[in-house]
């Protein structure tokens, strides 16, 4: 479930505001569902959360709401607007009217109010009828930017607003759910969104006690024993071992065994961390190694060498931890040779699972923010990694229209909007598909299956006469 918007919902509820939550992800005809909801509810303020690839859907949802509730106020928050705003602020500072400025103007036309950054305090300003168009909470100088203390004091995400049991997620057969313990990653990988955004860049932490309290709250209220930590990287937290020890102690106290899963930064990983996380219940970790080619690791500005990545795999294996290796291709200077390096590295270190994606240049990532128009070709932008001069070409994408394709290979197949001097977008797609198929075959790792989208049925409209929460929870039941 989407924890960010549920955190915003929790603070609203705390002050007595009635909130309803509709999770439209995974619903094929989501626009019809929101229309029916709009017709049957007296809600007059709608808040939408969206990442960049969710923007076309967010636009359709906005159109659907306006078609049944022309006077409703529609607020956009979440990663896309936060990242566009970060890129936009940089352009303003440099006096450029670039593509982030264009993207920002588009968002201003589509939505009534935009909230960039933390939503917990900003939402109160946003709901005001006199609210400015843009509320910039992604600025540590404003009180809207949450401090560690505030993060600890705020209520947990309002998970009770969604039909918890309809989310099917498990870790090694144990029912699981997700949790965010800390925010931010200080590194500066070229493909990663938010390197200019304090919200996504600054490490902000709750106390270990507060995090464990949330785990216990979930365990006691929903009977869940599995927890996926969606923190960018668990081990950028200097208190990680202390947190893991506390989690182990609590399980002994409650006489229960939990299973945990989360992301680890390869070059910071060590034996003490591995021992502590295993004891706390981790059996799997996910690591964004990205590439097996030293040159590409450098071009990404990964700050991790191939040797450090291999060492991370060895530490994990030594402590009985399985690794899902997150790999990507289509970086500046990518060639058949560097892709082969990644392929060979996977076969050498033998992760228990992996995936390979093609890079998408989203606003707010260095690849996007530092790209300039390609003098040789209209509609193409080029990013150059300064230290090596290697280049990445990007096709112009209107993110409110194109659901820039990311993982998996369902109906439409994989799409790529990037290319390098040696590899075309088609070459990259082919290389990705080959690598995934061949590595899975050789290491005997089955393809993961994804749940098909669910159709919302119009007969649901009849529930409009029932209290809204029944309408909502019935939708949730049908949908998941
Ligand atoms: C967990 C996670 C996922 C999970 C999502 C699970 C879920 N349902 O939430 C999974 C693994 C599925 C995932 C997938 C992807 N992710 Co992801 N993910 C994250 C991660 C690590 C944490 C998200 C989170 O919960 N944050 C904590 C909460 C508190 O923050 P938040 O959601 O932003 O919400 C706050 C504010 O934004 C704001 N807010 C949010 N919504 C609203 C709404 C309103 C009305 C208001 C007022 C405020 C508001 O208030 C909230 C509380 O402060 C972030 C990085 C990060 N640290 O945020 C990346 C991140 C969001 N993901 C990213 C990307 C790129 C992807 C993928 C495209 C990756 C890929 N190539 O496959 C896919 C896209 C999936 C999709 N359909 O959108 C990028 C987004 C870039 C962008 N331009 O949108 C991020 C920022 C990582 C990064 N640094 O580049 N991701």
Tab-separated table of C-alpha atoms and ligand atoms in Angstrom, residues 1-5 7-8 47-49 51-54 75 77-80 82-83 115 117-120 123 180 183 192-193 195 199-200 230 232 362-363 406-407, ligand 1:
chain	number	residue	atom	x	y	z
A	1	UNK	CA	0.000	0.000	0.000
A	2	UNK	CA	1.048	3.608	-0.541
A	3	UNK	CA	2.359	4.710	2.832
A	4	UNK	CA	3.094	8.361	1.948
A	5	UNK	CA	-0.499	9.377	1.306
A	7	UNK	CA	0.667	9.349	6.453
A	8	UNK	CA	-1.002	12.504	5.162
A	47	UNK	CA	-5.671	14.417	-2.927
A	48	UNK	CA	-3.755	12.344	-5.454
A	49	UNK	CA	-0.310	10.799	-5.038
A	51	UNK	CA	5.182	8.828	-9.179
A	52	UNK	CA	6.249	9.887	-12.679
A	53	UNK	CA	5.044	6.709	-14.463
A	54	UNK	CA	1.708	7.101	-12.692
A	75	UNK	CA	-4.381	18.441	-4.949
A	77	UNK	CA	1.359	15.447	-4.012
A	78	UNK	CA	3.983	12.699	-4.103
A	79	UNK	CA	7.243	11.917	-5.895
A	80	UNK	CA	6.490	13.335	-9.377
A	82	UNK	CA	8.385	16.808	-5.698
A	83	UNK	CA	10.961	15.913	-8.319
A	115	UNK	CA	2.408	19.989	-2.855
A	117	UNK	CA	7.857	17.380	-0.454
A	118	UNK	CA	6.499	16.291	2.934
A	119	UNK	CA	2.708	16.374	2.966
A	120	UNK	CA	1.999	16.071	6.677
A	123	UNK	CA	-1.817	19.414	3.562
A	180	UNK	CA	9.056	3.097	6.099
A	183	UNK	CA	13.841	8.693	4.817
A	192	UNK	CA	18.104	8.346	-9.120
A	193	UNK	CA	15.334	10.878	-8.558
A	195	UNK	CA	19.377	14.203	-5.836
A	199	UNK	CA	13.213	15.372	1.094
A	200	UNK	CA	14.728	12.481	-0.814
A	230	UNK	CA	10.948	0.424	2.007
A	232	UNK	CA	16.067	3.666	0.431
A	362	UNK	CA	12.779	11.007	-14.759
A	363	UNK	CA	12.715	14.662	-13.747
A	406	UNK	CA	9.443	0.517	-16.249
A	407	UNK	CA	9.629	-3.076	-14.997
B	1	LIG	C1	8.616	2.054	-1.726
B	1	LIG	C2	9.000	2.541	-3.090
B	1	LIG	C3	8.511	1.851	-4.171
B	1	LIG	C4	7.556	0.690	-4.053
B	1	LIG	C5	6.132	1.287	-4.037
B	1	LIG	C6	5.289	0.709	-2.980
B	1	LIG	C7	4.119	1.607	-2.722
B	1	LIG	N1	2.961	1.197	-3.125
B	1	LIG	O1	4.281	2.683	-2.181
B	1	LIG	C8	7.841	-0.097	-5.355
B	1	LIG	C9	8.951	-1.082	-5.141
B	1	LIG	C10	6.642	-0.825	-5.949
B	1	LIG	C11	8.340	1.040	-6.231
B	1	LIG	C12	8.305	1.016	-7.586
B	1	LIG	C13	8.768	2.038	-8.386
B	1	LIG	N2	9.454	3.117	-7.975
B	1	LIG	CO1	9.720	3.564	-6.117
B	1	LIG	N3	10.172	4.123	-4.404
B	1	LIG	C14	9.845	3.676	-3.245
B	1	LIG	C15	10.576	4.494	-2.165
B	1	LIG	C16	11.864	3.781	-1.816
B	1	LIG	C17	9.802	4.796	-0.918
B	1	LIG	C18	8.401	5.379	-1.137
B	1	LIG	C19	7.842	5.844	0.149
B	1	LIG	O2	6.992	5.184	0.715
B	1	LIG	N4	8.366	6.959	0.693
B	1	LIG	C20	8.018	7.478	1.973
B	1	LIG	C21	6.790	8.330	1.899
B	1	LIG	C22	6.536	8.924	3.263
B	1	LIG	O3	7.055	9.350	0.981
B	1	LIG	P1	6.094	9.695	-0.250
B	1	LIG	O4	5.413	8.508	-0.762
B	1	LIG	O5	6.864	10.507	-1.200
B	1	LIG	O6	4.974	10.614	0.435
B	1	LIG	C23	5.242	11.856	1.067
B	1	LIG	C24	5.237	13.068	0.133
B	1	LIG	O7	5.570	12.779	-1.208
B	1	LIG	C25	3.887	13.658	0.274
B	1	LIG	N5	2.780	13.107	-0.504
B	1	LIG	C26	2.659	11.946	-1.127
B	1	LIG	N6	1.459	11.817	-1.678
B	1	LIG	C27	0.777	12.925	-1.402
B	1	LIG	C28	-0.508	13.312	-1.741
B	1	LIG	C29	-0.972	14.543	-1.314
B	1	LIG	C30	-2.349	14.958	-1.694
B	1	LIG	C31	-0.141	15.395	-0.545
B	1	LIG	C32	-0.627	16.699	-0.078
B	1	LIG	C33	1.154	15.002	-0.216
B	1	LIG	C34	1.593	13.770	-0.638
B	1	LIG	O8	3.620	13.422	1.637
B	1	LIG	C35	4.082	12.115	1.983
B	1	LIG	C36	4.458	12.087	3.431
B	1	LIG	O9	5.518	12.953	3.713
B	1	LIG	C37	10.845	5.815	-2.945
B	1	LIG	C38	12.010	6.635	-2.469
B	1	LIG	C39	11.623	7.439	-1.278
B	1	LIG	N7	12.460	7.473	-0.298
B	1	LIG	O10	10.543	8.029	-1.182
B	1	LIG	C40	11.011	5.298	-4.370
B	1	LIG	C41	10.564	6.183	-5.535
B	1	LIG	C42	9.230	6.795	-5.200
B	1	LIG	N8	10.387	5.240	-6.616
B	1	LIG	C43	10.770	5.649	-7.759
B	1	LIG	C44	10.719	4.919	-8.965
B	1	LIG	C45	11.489	5.493	-10.135
B	1	LIG	C46	10.010	3.748	-9.039
B	1	LIG	C47	9.777	2.911	-10.291
B	1	LIG	C48	9.461	3.683	-11.543
B	1	LIG	C49	11.033	2.029	-10.423
B	1	LIG	C50	11.091	1.163	-11.627
B	1	LIG	N9	11.866	1.570	-12.630
B	1	LIG	O11	10.465	0.168	-11.657
B	1	LIG	C51	8.582	2.057	-9.863
B	1	LIG	C52	7.255	2.774	-10.172
B	1	LIG	C53	6.080	2.150	-9.494
B	1	LIG	C54	4.808	2.913	-9.702
B	1	LIG	N10	3.761	2.234	-10.112
B	1	LIG	O12	4.750	4.106	-9.527
B	1	LIG	C55	11.298	7.064	-7.680
B	1	LIG	C56	10.222	8.014	-8.187
B	1	LIG	C57	10.743	8.911	-9.235
B	1	LIG	C58	9.644	9.683	-9.853
B	1	LIG	N11	10.049	10.610	-10.690
B	1	LIG	O13	8.482	9.494	-9.647
B	1	LIG	C59	11.612	7.188	-6.143
B	1	LIG	C60	11.482	8.597	-5.580
B	1	LIG	C61	13.053	6.651	-5.971
B	1	LIG	C62	14.084	7.588	-6.477
B	1	LIG	N12	14.763	8.294	-5.598
B	1	LIG	O14	14.306	7.718	-7.664
B	1	LIG	N13	8.818	2.064	-5.467
